[in-house]
Structures are given as C-alpha cells and as structure tokens.
PDB file of C-alpha atoms in Angstrom:
ATOM      1  CA  MET A  21       0.965 -12.091  -2.329  1.00  0.00           C
ATOM      2  CA  HIS A  22       0.169  -8.589  -1.073  1.00  0.00           C
ATOM      3  CA  VAL A  23       0.863  -8.150   2.643  1.00  0.00           C
ATOM      4  CA  LEU A  24       0.157  -5.092   4.800  1.00  0.00           C
ATOM      5  CA  ALA A  25       2.207  -4.327   7.912  1.00  0.00           C
ATOM      6  CA  GLY A  26       1.191  -1.791  10.530  1.00  0.00           C
ATOM      7  CA  VAL A  27       3.922   0.174  12.286  1.00  0.00           C
ATOM      8  CA  LEU A  28       2.183   1.312  15.469  1.00  0.00           C
ATOM      9  CA  VAL A  29       3.923   4.331  17.033  1.00  0.00           C
ATOM     10  CA  ASP A  30       3.017   5.413  20.562  1.00  0.00           C
ATOM     11  CA  GLY A  31       3.431   8.818  22.189  1.00  0.00           C
ATOM     12  CA  ALA A  32       6.932   7.958  23.406  1.00  0.00           C
ATOM     13  CA  GLY A  33       8.130   7.089  19.902  1.00  0.00           C
ATOM     14  CA  ARG A  34       8.137   3.353  20.575  1.00  0.00           C
ATOM     15  CA  ILE A  35       6.980   0.904  17.930  1.00  0.00           C
ATOM     16  CA  LEU A  36       5.205  -2.400  18.370  1.00  0.00           C
ATOM     17  CA  ILE A  37       6.719  -5.657  17.158  1.00  0.00           C
ATOM     18  CA  ALA A  38       5.212  -9.146  17.306  1.00  0.00           C
ATOM     19  CA  GLN A  39       6.901 -12.538  17.583  1.00  0.00           C
ATOM     20  CA  ARG A  40       5.882 -15.214  15.102  1.00  0.00           C
ATOM     21  CA  PRO A  41       4.338 -18.201  16.921  1.00  0.00           C
ATOM     22  CA  PRO A  42       5.545 -21.810  16.858  1.00  0.00           C
ATOM     23  CA  GLY A  43       4.607 -23.769  13.758  1.00  0.00           C
ATOM     24  CA  LYS A  44       4.638 -20.713  11.480  1.00  0.00           C
ATOM     25  CA  HIS A  45       7.224 -19.863   8.806  1.00  0.00           C
ATOM     26  CA  LEU A  46      10.134 -18.048  10.533  1.00  0.00           C
ATOM     27  CA  ALA A  47       8.766 -19.014  13.965  1.00  0.00           C
ATOM     28  CA  GLY A  48      10.415 -17.110  16.797  1.00  0.00           C
ATOM     29  CA  MET A  49      11.439 -14.142  14.688  1.00  0.00           C
ATOM     30  CA  TRP A  50       9.850 -10.746  15.179  1.00  0.00           C
ATOM     31  CA  GLU A  51       7.888  -8.695  12.668  1.00  0.00           C
ATOM     32  CA  PHE A  52       5.487  -5.802  12.298  1.00  0.00           C
ATOM     33  CA  PRO A  53       1.883  -6.973  12.744  1.00  0.00           C
ATOM     34  CA  GLY A  54      -0.383  -7.324   9.731  1.00  0.00           C
ATOM     35  CA  GLY A  55      -1.273  -9.872   7.120  1.00  0.00           C
ATOM     36  CA  LYS A  56      -2.416 -10.767   3.617  1.00  0.00           C
ATOM     37  CA  VAL A  57      -4.906  -8.857   1.519  1.00  0.00           C
ATOM     38  CA  GLU A  58      -7.839 -11.145   0.717  1.00  0.00           C
ATOM     39  CA  PRO A  59      -9.243 -11.344  -2.838  1.00  0.00           C
ATOM     40  CA  GLY A  60     -11.369  -8.285  -3.570  1.00  0.00           C
ATOM     41  CA  GLU A  61     -10.293  -6.551  -0.362  1.00  0.00           C
ATOM     42  CA  ALA A  62      -8.911  -3.002  -0.328  1.00  0.00           C
ATOM     43  CA  PRO A  63      -5.373  -2.910   1.143  1.00  0.00           C
ATOM     44  CA  MET A  64      -6.131  -0.431   3.926  1.00  0.00           C
ATOM     45  CA  ALA A  65      -9.281  -2.350   4.849  1.00  0.00           C
ATOM     46  CA  ALA A  66      -7.107  -5.456   5.078  1.00  0.00           C
ATOM     47  CA  LEU A  67      -4.771  -3.670   7.472  1.00  0.00           C
ATOM     48  CA  GLU A  68      -7.679  -2.585   9.668  1.00  0.00           C
ATOM     49  CA  ARG A  69      -9.002  -6.156   9.739  1.00  0.00           C
ATOM     50  CA  GLU A  70      -5.633  -7.761  10.447  1.00  0.00           C
ATOM     51  CA  LEU A  71      -4.791  -5.406  13.325  1.00  0.00           C
ATOM     52  CA  ASP A  72      -8.197  -6.103  14.840  1.00  0.00           C
ATOM     53  CA  GLU A  73      -7.682  -9.873  14.529  1.00  0.00           C
ATOM     54  CA  GLU A  74      -4.042  -9.884  15.697  1.00  0.00           C
ATOM     55  CA  LEU A  75      -4.049  -7.156  18.353  1.00  0.00           C
ATOM     56  CA  GLY A  76      -7.710  -6.503  19.223  1.00  0.00           C
ATOM     57  CA  ILE A  77      -7.541  -2.816  18.337  1.00  0.00           C
ATOM     58  CA  ALA A  78      -9.565  -0.524  16.093  1.00  0.00           C
ATOM     59  CA  VAL A  79      -7.208   1.689  14.092  1.00  0.00           C
ATOM     60  CA  ASP A  80      -7.981   5.116  12.681  1.00  0.00           C
ATOM     61  CA  PRO A  81      -7.319   5.091   8.906  1.00  0.00           C
ATOM     62  CA  LEU A  82      -6.919   8.882   8.986  1.00  0.00           C
ATOM     63  CA  SER A  83      -3.712   8.334  10.966  1.00  0.00           C
ATOM     64  CA  PHE A  84      -2.155   6.090   8.301  1.00  0.00           C
ATOM     65  CA  GLU A  85       1.117   7.231   6.700  1.00  0.00           C
ATOM     66  CA  ASP A  86       2.743   5.323   3.846  1.00  0.00           C
ATOM     67  CA  LEU A  87       6.248   4.242   4.841  1.00  0.00           C
ATOM     68  CA  ILE A  88       7.826   1.803   2.365  1.00  0.00           C
ATOM     69  CA  ARG A  89       6.922  -0.976  -0.078  1.00  0.00           C
ATOM     70  CA  VAL A  90       9.220  -4.010   0.085  1.00  0.00           C
ATOM     71  CA  PRO A  91       9.117  -6.585  -2.729  1.00  0.00           C
ATOM     72  CA  TRP A  92      10.565  -9.786  -1.232  1.00  0.00           C
ATOM     73  CA  ASN A  93      11.148 -13.441  -2.015  1.00  0.00           C
ATOM     74  CA  TYR A  94      11.256 -16.206   0.590  1.00  0.00           C
ATOM     75  CA  GLY A  95      12.499 -19.015  -1.628  1.00  0.00           C
ATOM     76  CA  GLU A  96       9.753 -19.602  -4.199  1.00  0.00           C
ATOM     77  CA  ARG A  97       7.272 -17.481  -2.251  1.00  0.00           C
ATOM     78  CA  SER A  98       7.162 -13.870  -3.479  1.00  0.00           C
ATOM     79  CA  MET A  99       5.297 -11.018  -1.860  1.00  0.00           C
ATOM     80  CA  LEU A 100       4.895  -7.280  -1.733  1.00  0.00           C
ATOM     81  CA  LEU A 101       5.143  -6.104   1.867  1.00  0.00           C
ATOM     82  CA  GLU A 102       3.603  -2.659   2.246  1.00  0.00           C
ATOM     83  CA  ALA A 103       4.349  -0.885   5.531  1.00  0.00           C
ATOM     84  CA  VAL A 104       2.046   1.812   6.908  1.00  0.00           C
ATOM     85  CA  VAL A 105       2.646   3.944  10.008  1.00  0.00           C
ATOM     86  CA  VAL A 106      -0.324   3.932  12.397  1.00  0.00           C
ATOM     87  CA  ARG A 107      -0.524   6.654  15.048  1.00  0.00           C
ATOM     88  CA  ALA A 108      -4.087   6.381  16.382  1.00  0.00           C
ATOM     89  CA  TRP A 109      -6.174   3.440  17.600  1.00  0.00           C
ATOM     90  CA  THR A 110      -8.579   2.433  20.325  1.00  0.00           C
ATOM     91  CA  GLY A 111      -8.039  -0.498  22.644  1.00  0.00           C
ATOM     92  CA  GLU A 112      -4.904  -1.946  24.230  1.00  0.00           C
ATOM     93  CA  PRO A 113      -2.857  -4.118  21.835  1.00  0.00           C
ATOM     94  CA  GLN A 114      -2.775  -7.785  22.884  1.00  0.00           C
ATOM     95  CA  ALA A 115      -0.923 -10.809  21.500  1.00  0.00           C
ATOM     96  CA  LEU A 116      -4.025 -12.582  20.151  1.00  0.00           C
ATOM     97  CA  GLU A 117      -2.163 -14.478  17.423  1.00  0.00           C
ATOM     98  CA  ALA A 118       1.529 -13.744  18.067  1.00  0.00           C
ATOM     99  CA  ALA A 119       3.677 -15.561  20.610  1.00  0.00           C
ATOM    100  CA  ALA A 120       4.411 -12.173  22.200  1.00  0.00           C
ATOM    101  CA  ILE A 121       4.355  -8.452  21.491  1.00  0.00           C
ATOM    102  CA  ASP A 122       6.717  -5.747  22.686  1.00  0.00           C
ATOM    103  CA  TRP A 123       7.083  -1.964  22.515  1.00  0.00           C
ATOM    104  CA  ARG A 124      10.592  -0.746  21.742  1.00  0.00           C
ATOM    105  CA  LEU A 125      12.333   2.368  20.522  1.00  0.00           C
ATOM    106  CA  PRO A 126      13.581   1.801  16.960  1.00  0.00           C
ATOM    107  CA  ARG A 127      17.223   2.184  18.026  1.00  0.00           C
ATOM    108  CA  ASP A 128      16.767  -0.601  20.590  1.00  0.00           C
ATOM    109  CA  ILE A 129      15.640  -3.195  18.034  1.00  0.00           C
ATOM    110  CA  ASP A 130      18.350  -5.526  16.779  1.00  0.00           C
ATOM    111  CA  PRO A 131      17.747  -6.050  13.044  1.00  0.00           C
ATOM    112  CA  ALA A 132      18.876  -9.659  13.429  1.00  0.00           C
ATOM    113  CA  MET A 133      15.787 -10.451  15.524  1.00  0.00           C
ATOM    114  CA  LEU A 134      13.459  -9.384  12.708  1.00  0.00           C
ATOM    115  CA  ALA A 135      12.268 -11.470   9.796  1.00  0.00           C
ATOM    116  CA  PRO A 136      14.433 -10.480   6.786  1.00  0.00           C
ATOM    117  CA  ALA A 137      11.604  -8.747   4.898  1.00  0.00           C
ATOM    118  CA  ASP A 138      10.886  -6.571   7.956  1.00  0.00           C
ATOM    119  CA  ARG A 139      14.436  -5.238   8.286  1.00  0.00           C
ATOM    120  CA  PRO A 140      14.014  -2.618   5.530  1.00  0.00           C
ATOM    121  CA  ILE A 141      10.904  -1.403   7.367  1.00  0.00           C
ATOM    122  CA  LEU A 142      12.924  -0.830  10.539  1.00  0.00           C
ATOM    123  CA  ALA A 143      15.554   1.039   8.505  1.00  0.00           C
ATOM    124  CA  ALA A 144      12.896   3.221   6.892  1.00  0.00           C
ATOM    125  CA  ILE A 145      11.459   4.067  10.324  1.00  0.00           C
ATOM    126  CA  TRP A 146      14.618   5.479  11.834  1.00  0.00           C
ATOM    127  CA  LEU A 147      16.821   6.583   8.933  1.00  0.00           C
ATOM    128  CA  PRO A 148      16.695  10.398   8.676  1.00  0.00           C
ATOM    129  CA  GLU A 149      15.567  12.396   5.655  1.00  0.00           C
ATOM    130  CA  HIS A 150      19.030  13.886   5.072  1.00  0.00           C
ATOM    131  CA  TYR A 151      22.281  12.162   4.097  1.00  0.00           C
ATOM    132  CA  PRO A 152      25.069  14.753   3.655  1.00  0.00           C
ATOM    133  CA  ILE A 153      28.319  13.696   1.957  1.00  0.00           C
ATOM    134  CA  THR A 154      31.554  15.583   2.621  1.00  0.00           C
ATOM    135  CA  PRO A 155      32.948  17.617  -0.318  1.00  0.00           C
ATOM    136  CA  ALA A 156      35.449  15.643  -2.405  1.00  0.00           C
ATOM    137  CA  ASP A 157      37.972  18.497  -2.475  1.00  0.00           C
ATOM    138  CA  ALA A 158      37.954  19.190   1.282  1.00  0.00           C
ATOM    139  CA  SER A 159      40.902  18.592   3.579  1.00  0.00           C
ATOM    140  CA  VAL A 160      40.445  16.477   6.690  1.00  0.00           C
ATOM    141  CA  ALA A 161      40.442  19.600   8.863  1.00  0.00           C
ATOM    142  CA  HIS A 162      37.831  21.407   6.785  1.00  0.00           C
ATOM    143  CA  ALA A 163      35.635  18.339   6.409  1.00  0.00           C
ATOM    144  CA  SER A 164      35.795  17.844  10.186  1.00  0.00           C
ATOM    145  CA  THR A 165      34.607  21.412  10.718  1.00  0.00           C
ATOM    146  CA  LEU A 166      31.727  20.843   8.316  1.00  0.00           C
ATOM    147  CA  VAL A 167      30.702  17.600  10.007  1.00  0.00           C
ATOM    148  CA  ARG A 168      30.733  19.179  13.470  1.00  0.00           C
ATOM    149  CA  ALA A 169      28.553  22.032  12.218  1.00  0.00           C
ATOM    150  CA  ALA A 170      26.191  19.525  10.575  1.00  0.00           C
ATOM    151  CA  LEU A 171      25.870  17.555  13.811  1.00  0.00           C
ATOM    152  CA  ALA A 172      25.096  20.762  15.710  1.00  0.00           C
ATOM    153  CA  ARG A 173      22.276  21.635  13.297  1.00  0.00           C
ATOM    154  CA  GLY A 174      20.707  18.195  13.583  1.00  0.00           C
ATOM    155  CA  GLU A 175      22.171  15.950  10.874  1.00  0.00           C
ATOM    156  CA  ARG A 176      22.391  12.359  12.078  1.00  0.00           C
ATOM    157  CA  LEU A 177      23.646  10.368   9.071  1.00  0.00           C
ATOM    158  CA  LEU A 178      26.771  11.486   7.229  1.00  0.00           C
ATOM    159  CA  GLN A 179      29.183  10.024   4.704  1.00  0.00           C
ATOM    160  CA  TRP A 180      32.916  10.656   5.243  1.00  0.00           C
ATOM    161  CA  ARG A 181      34.207  10.807   1.669  1.00  0.00           C
ATOM    162  CA  LEU A 182      37.609  12.373   0.937  1.00  0.00           C
ATOM    163  CA  PRO A 183      38.922  10.684  -2.239  1.00  0.00           C
ATOM    164  CA  GLY A 184      41.979  12.924  -2.590  1.00  0.00           C
ATOM    165  CA  VAL A 185      43.296  12.273   0.940  1.00  0.00           C
ATOM    166  CA  PRO A 186      45.555   9.321   1.912  1.00  0.00           C
ATOM    167  CA  VAL A 187      43.528   6.550   3.528  1.00  0.00           C
ATOM    168  CA  ASP A 188      45.402   6.686   6.844  1.00  0.00           C
ATOM    169  CA  GLU A 189      44.571  10.389   7.196  1.00  0.00           C
ATOM    170  CA  VAL A 190      40.947   9.756   6.268  1.00  0.00           C
ATOM    171  CA  ARG A 191      40.661   7.089   8.958  1.00  0.00           C
ATOM    172  CA  ALA A 192      42.431   9.248  11.550  1.00  0.00           C
ATOM    173  CA  GLY A 193      40.073  12.135  10.825  1.00  0.00           C
ATOM    174  CA  ALA A 194      37.058   9.878  11.206  1.00  0.00           C
ATOM    175  CA  ALA A 195      38.401   8.443  14.463  1.00  0.00           C
ATOM    176  CA  ALA A 196      38.831  11.937  15.869  1.00  0.00           C
ATOM    177  CA  LEU A 197      35.199  12.757  15.048  1.00  0.00           C
ATOM    178  CA  LEU A 198      33.683   9.607  16.503  1.00  0.00           C
ATOM    179  CA  PRO A 199      33.276  10.722  20.142  1.00  0.00           C
ATOM    180  CA  GLU A 200      31.239  13.722  18.988  1.00  0.00           C
ATOM    181  CA  VAL A 201      29.307  11.695  16.402  1.00  0.00           C
ATOM    182  CA  ARG A 202      28.335   9.158  19.056  1.00  0.00           C
ATOM    183  CA  ARG A 203      27.472  11.838  21.608  1.00  0.00           C
ATOM    184  CA  PHE A 204      24.850  13.112  19.171  1.00  0.00           C
ATOM    185  CA  GLY A 205      23.581   9.585  18.497  1.00  0.00           C
ATOM    186  CA  ALA A 206      24.599  10.001  14.856  1.00  0.00           C
ATOM    187  CA  HIS A 207      26.214   7.704  12.282  1.00  0.00           C
ATOM    188  CA  LEU A 208      29.323   8.363  10.187  1.00  0.00           C
ATOM    189  CA  LEU A 209      29.915   6.060   7.215  1.00  0.00           C
ATOM    190  CA  LEU A 210      33.292   5.689   5.526  1.00  0.00           C
ATOM    191  CA  SER A 211      33.181   5.846   1.759  1.00  0.00           C
ATOM    192  CA  ARG A 212      34.241   2.491   0.222  1.00  0.00           C
ATOM    193  CA  ASP A 213      36.681   1.668   3.053  1.00  0.00           C
ATOM    194  CA  ILE A 214      35.386  -1.623   4.428  1.00  0.00           C
ATOM    195  CA  GLU A 215      38.591  -2.419   6.322  1.00  0.00           C
ATOM    196  CA  GLY A 216      38.611   1.017   7.940  1.00  0.00           C
ATOM    197  CA  ALA A 217      34.952   0.716   8.889  1.00  0.00           C
ATOM    198  CA  ARG A 218      35.620  -2.603  10.596  1.00  0.00           C
ATOM    199  CA  ALA A 219      38.605  -1.171  12.459  1.00  0.00           C
ATOM    200  CA  LEU A 220      36.701   1.901  13.679  1.00  0.00           C
ATOM    201  CA  GLY A 221      33.393   0.160  14.331  1.00  0.00           C
ATOM    202  CA  VAL A 222      31.455   2.419  11.955  1.00  0.00           C
ATOM    203  CA  GLY A 223      29.409   1.949   8.818  1.00  0.00           C
ATOM    204  CA  VAL A 224      30.508   1.929   5.206  1.00  0.00           C
ATOM    205  CA  HIS A 225      29.056   3.286   1.972  1.00  0.00           C
ATOM    206  CA  LEU A 226      29.827   0.991  -0.955  1.00  0.00           C
ATOM    207  CA  SER A 227      30.586   2.126  -4.490  1.00  0.00           C
ATOM    208  CA  SER A 228      28.495   0.689  -7.316  1.00  0.00           C
ATOM    209  CA  ALA A 229      31.531  -1.403  -8.321  1.00  0.00           C
ATOM    210  CA  GLN A 230      31.696  -2.901  -4.836  1.00  0.00           C
ATOM    211  CA  VAL A 231      27.962  -3.622  -4.958  1.00  0.00           C
ATOM    212  CA  ARG A 232      28.536  -5.620  -8.132  1.00  0.00           C
ATOM    213  CA  GLU A 233      31.671  -7.387  -6.886  1.00  0.00           C
ATOM    214  CA  LEU A 234      30.867  -8.333  -3.282  1.00  0.00           C
ATOM    215  CA  GLY A 235      29.194 -11.647  -2.616  1.00  0.00           C
ATOM    216  CA  GLU A 236      27.981 -10.944   0.910  1.00  0.00           C
ATOM    217  CA  ARG A 237      27.276  -8.152   3.343  1.00  0.00           C
ATOM    218  CA  PRO A 238      30.661  -6.694   4.387  1.00  0.00           C
ATOM    219  CA  LEU A 239      29.652  -5.694   7.934  1.00  0.00           C
ATOM    220  CA  PRO A 240      27.433  -7.378  10.544  1.00  0.00           C
ATOM    221  CA  LEU A 241      23.827  -6.332  11.040  1.00  0.00           C
ATOM    222  CA  GLY A 242      23.760  -3.258  13.249  1.00  0.00           C
ATOM    223  CA  SER A 243      26.694  -1.615  11.426  1.00  0.00           C
ATOM    224  CA  LEU A 244      25.212   0.471   8.638  1.00  0.00           C
ATOM    225  CA  VAL A 245      25.926  -0.412   5.020  1.00  0.00           C
ATOM    226  CA  GLY A 246      24.874   2.014   2.291  1.00  0.00           C
ATOM    227  CA  ALA A 247      25.283   1.545  -1.453  1.00  0.00           C
ATOM    228  CA  SER A 248      25.671   3.814  -4.481  1.00  0.00           C
ATOM    229  CA  CYS A 249      23.279   2.709  -7.223  1.00  0.00           C
ATOM    230  CA  HIS A 250      22.410   3.980 -10.671  1.00  0.00           C
ATOM    231  CA  ASP A 251      19.888   1.470 -12.016  1.00  0.00           C
ATOM    232  CA  PRO A 252      17.440  -1.248 -10.912  1.00  0.00           C
ATOM    233  CA  ASP A 253      20.032  -4.017 -11.239  1.00  0.00           C
ATOM    234  CA  GLU A 254      22.334  -2.319  -8.739  1.00  0.00           C
ATOM    235  CA  LEU A 255      19.424  -1.679  -6.368  1.00  0.00           C
ATOM    236  CA  ALA A 256      18.555  -5.391  -6.531  1.00  0.00           C
ATOM    237  CA  LEU A 257      22.175  -6.349  -5.849  1.00  0.00           C
ATOM    238  CA  ALA A 258      22.346  -3.928  -2.908  1.00  0.00           C
ATOM    239  CA  SER A 259      19.239  -5.529  -1.435  1.00  0.00           C
ATOM    240  CA  ALA A 260      20.613  -9.038  -2.002  1.00  0.00           C
ATOM    241  CA  LEU A 261      23.804  -8.016  -0.160  1.00  0.00           C
ATOM    242  CA  GLY A 262      21.693  -6.934   2.807  1.00  0.00           C
ATOM    243  CA  CYS A 263      22.522  -3.242   2.508  1.00  0.00           C
ATOM    244  CA  ASP A 264      20.525  -1.029   4.844  1.00  0.00           C
ATOM    245  CA  PHE A 265      19.862   1.692   2.267  1.00  0.00           C
ATOM    246  CA  ALA A 266      20.985   2.984  -1.108  1.00  0.00           C
ATOM    247  CA  THR A 267      21.473   6.230  -2.980  1.00  0.00           C
ATOM    248  CA  LEU A 268      20.118   6.446  -6.527  1.00  0.00           C
ATOM    249  CA  SER A 269      21.652   9.004  -8.862  1.00  0.00           C
ATOM    250  CA  PRO A 270      21.760  11.328 -10.642  1.00  0.00           C
ATOM    251  CA  VAL A 271      18.197  12.548 -10.285  1.00  0.00           C
ATOM    252  CA  GLU A 272      19.000  16.016 -11.655  1.00  0.00           C
ATOM    253  CA  PRO A 273      21.990  17.339 -13.671  1.00  0.00           C
ATOM    254  CA  THR A 274      25.146  17.663 -11.580  1.00  0.00           C
ATOM    255  CA  GLN A 275      28.336  19.721 -11.798  1.00  0.00           C
ATOM    256  CA  SER A 276      30.470  16.687 -11.020  1.00  0.00           C
ATOM    257  CA  HIS A 277      28.988  14.529 -13.838  1.00  0.00           C
ATOM    258  CA  PRO A 278      27.675  16.993 -16.429  1.00  0.00           C
ATOM    259  CA  ASP A 279      27.616  14.408 -19.234  1.00  0.00           C
ATOM    260  CA  THR A 280      25.515  11.851 -17.316  1.00  0.00           C
ATOM    261  CA  PRO A 281      21.822  11.983 -18.294  1.00  0.00           C
ATOM    262  CA  PRO A 282      19.667  12.603 -15.200  1.00  0.00           C
ATOM    263  CA  LEU A 283      17.015  10.097 -14.189  1.00  0.00           C
ATOM    264  CA  GLY A 284      14.305  12.638 -13.438  1.00  0.00           C
ATOM    265  CA  TRP A 285      11.730  12.147 -10.708  1.00  0.00           C
ATOM    266  CA  PRO A 286       9.337   9.766 -12.525  1.00  0.00           C
ATOM    267  CA  ARG A 287      12.073   7.210 -13.245  1.00  0.00           C
ATOM    268  CA  PHE A 288      13.523   7.622  -9.750  1.00  0.00           C
ATOM    269  CA  ALA A 289      10.084   6.902  -8.277  1.00  0.00           C
ATOM    270  CA  LYS A 290       9.579   3.796 -10.394  1.00  0.00           C
ATOM    271  CA  TRP A 291      12.948   2.325  -9.462  1.00  0.00           C
ATOM    272  CA  ALA A 292      12.819   3.317  -5.786  1.00  0.00           C
ATOM    273  CA  GLU A 293       9.317   1.920  -5.325  1.00  0.00           C
ATOM    274  CA  ASN A 294      10.423  -1.434  -6.712  1.00  0.00           C
ATOM    275  CA  ALA A 295      13.567  -1.578  -4.572  1.00  0.00           C
ATOM    276  CA  SER A 296      13.600  -3.665  -1.388  1.00  0.00           C
ATOM    277  CA  LEU A 297      15.377  -1.072   0.763  1.00  0.00           C
ATOM    278  CA  PRO A 298      15.124   2.649   1.562  1.00  0.00           C
ATOM    279  CA  VAL A 299      16.489   4.830  -1.267  1.00  0.00           C
ATOM    280  CA  TYR A 300      17.874   8.371  -1.059  1.00  0.00           C
ATOM    281  CA  ALA A 301      17.667  10.664  -4.090  1.00  0.00           C
ATOM    282  CA  LEU A 302      21.108  11.993  -5.039  1.00  0.00           C
ATOM    283  CA  GLY A 303      22.379  14.342  -7.712  1.00  0.00           C
ATOM    284  CA  GLY A 304      21.766  18.063  -8.108  1.00  0.00           C
ATOM    285  CA  LEU A 305      19.438  18.209  -5.105  1.00  0.00           C
ATOM    286  CA  ALA A 306      19.153  20.246  -1.901  1.00  0.00           C
ATOM    287  CA  PRO A 307      17.562  19.529   1.494  1.00  0.00           C
ATOM    288  CA  ALA A 308      14.500  21.612   0.572  1.00  0.00           C
ATOM    289  CA  GLU A 309      13.562  18.899  -1.932  1.00  0.00           C
ATOM    290  CA  VAL A 310      12.864  16.268   0.745  1.00  0.00           C
ATOM    291  CA  PRO A 311       9.074  16.573   0.196  1.00  0.00           C
ATOM    292  CA  MET A 312       9.614  15.917  -3.512  1.00  0.00           C
ATOM    293  CA  ALA A 313      11.703  12.839  -2.698  1.00  0.00           C
ATOM    294  CA  ARG A 314       9.086  11.556  -0.261  1.00  0.00           C
ATOM    295  CA  MET A 315       6.373  12.016  -2.900  1.00  0.00           C
ATOM    296  CA  HIS A 316       8.435   9.847  -5.250  1.00  0.00           C
ATOM    297  CA  ALA A 317       9.064   6.853  -2.926  1.00  0.00           C
ATOM    298  CA  GLY A 318      12.369   8.184  -1.588  1.00  0.00           C
ATOM    299  CA  GLN A 319      13.639   8.039   1.973  1.00  0.00           C
ATOM    300  CA  GLY A 320      14.992  11.561   1.584  1.00  0.00           C
ATOM    301  CA  ILE A 321      17.822  13.542  -0.006  1.00  0.00           C
ATOM    302  CA  ALA A 322      21.537  12.769  -0.151  1.00  0.00           C
ATOM    303  CA  GLY A 323      23.919  15.397  -1.396  1.00  0.00           C
ATOM    304  CA  ILE A 324      27.164  17.293  -1.287  1.00  0.00           C
ATOM    305  CA  ARG A 325      26.956  20.924  -2.427  1.00  0.00           C
ATOM    306  CA  GLY A 326      23.345  21.329  -1.376  1.00  0.00           C
ATOM    307  CA  PHE A 327      24.199  20.526   2.258  1.00  0.00           C
ATOM    308  CA  TRP A 328      27.372  22.583   2.633  1.00  0.00           C
ATOM    309  CA  ASN A 329      26.254  25.822   0.936  1.00  0.00           C
ATOM    310  CA  ASN A 330      29.021  25.365  -1.671  1.00  0.00           C
ATOM    311  CA  ALA A 331      31.589  25.566   1.115  1.00  0.00           C
ATOM    312  CA  THR A 332      35.175  25.494  -0.113  1.00  0.00           C
ATOM    313  CA  ASP A 333      38.250  24.524   1.828  1.00  0.00           C
ATOM    314  CA  PRO A 334      39.992  27.706   3.050  1.00  0.00           C
ATOM    315  CA  ALA A 335      43.261  25.805   2.953  1.00  0.00           C
TER     316      ALA A 335
END
C-alpha cells in the first residue's frame, strides 16, 4: 500500500498534524495528513486529492519537496509512507475527516503522540543536515573547545565520542557542556554510554554491536537515540529498536578504516531509501557534500575530520 503524507509548513515554521478519528486504526493518535494512492493514480496527484478531501485546500505541486520514504509494517499490513513537504496552498485547512487538526512547531510535538510510522517523518523534519562527531584522539578539554566552537557556528546535533578517555571523565565533560548545549537548543549524544545518557538526561549513539544486541529502545521517546549501521540488516534492527536516526558507513574511503571497502553513493542511496528512519552518510565526507547526501536519500552528513578541519589536540 502506497501512502502519501503532506507536511504542511506555514510561515512561522509550524507544521500541521491531524488526529485520527474514532473507529479508525490507531484512533486518537496524530499523523501527517494524506492517504492511499488509488490504482492508476500518480502519487503527487493522490496527495493533491487527499489534502483537498481531508483539509479542503488546494496545494501547489511546485512547492512540493521530497522529505523521506518510510517502509512500515502494522502487523500484517505493509505500506510505503512517502512524506512530502508542502509550502504553498490556497484555502484554510479544516478538519474535514480528522477528529482535530493542530499547528505546532516540530520541537513541540511529542513523538509518543504520533502514529509509529509518522515518527520518522517528524525526525526527518527537524534533524539538521550536519552531525559532527568529536575526534577520537582529543582530550576532554580540547573536545569541549571544539564543541563550543561548533555550537557558535550553528551546529545543533553532536556526538560526544572520546574512546580513549575514562568514562567518568567523559561524562563529567559532557555535563559541563550541557548548559551551553541547551542554551543553543542543541543536542549532545553520548557514544555508546546508555547509563551515562540516562544519568545526564541526554541522547545516546549506539554502536552496531549494541544495535544487534539490544532488544528494546534504551531511552524513552524524546531522548534521541542514534545508531551506527553498515548494512541493511543493521538499519532494519535500528528501526525495530525505535532509533530516531542512523549513520551508514563508510560511504567513501576513510583514514581510520583504510581496509574497509566503501559503499559508494549508489549503494548508500539504495539502503537509505529502504530504511525506515533518517540516515546520515558517514565516512570520508565533509559538510560541503550535504547536497550529494540529500540527492541520495540521506538526511545529511556525519563526520569527524571533515567538521573539525583536521584539528589536533594541542595537549
């Protein structure tokens, strides 16, 4: 079943969500408006029709922007949920078929209120295009300096990864950064340290081994969970765990893993497009390659050296 969802964005950056009416599957939960593609119908024509029927608006197809494709299973019912950003329409949206509609800023939407298949759409809306990861050989002091500089230049999602530093020092360094991270409205994820993430009230980025070993999401919805993935099986497991996003690597040859064959962009695109969550391209990439990632079904670029200008620890 092919389903189109329209993500209407108004001039204030708010998005429209609709509540499923009584008697429907997942009644009471919220979703992005849209519906099924009828036999012989073009997908974008289906979206135009559904938004007219559900909201009473005429949308401008020239304003459409592809966002994410979410393959999903509700029990024995499988579907492909294709989300499209809509920025121009005529008419005032009304709840013609939904129990209610509401305009909210993405950060004010609790993922738990959304139907499960719509949660990756919300993540794709607000997750940034960049995901810097601190250099593995940095000290806590140097990594803290790098993170503060990154926040000042506009980075809003960062991974705190210092594998050579004792865990207590890693946690203390993260705790010291949190007031500034939160002042910028940013997110700092601890690498692999689920216990530390729970203690500090931050997100966590899981290793591929953790993705394979864990049986359930390690943090509640609202606390970010990322996952390191290297193949479609790990992407599927990350989605099943309820991870908010994943990195897929290595896309290009890397200094850290010179013997690992790179995926290349065509394979990255195939795997990312069939994943049920936003996917960052990682491995031998720099921020300037965000357009390339977006062209190949990626959320954006994750990286280490490319984000820190090969910065080394002066200590």
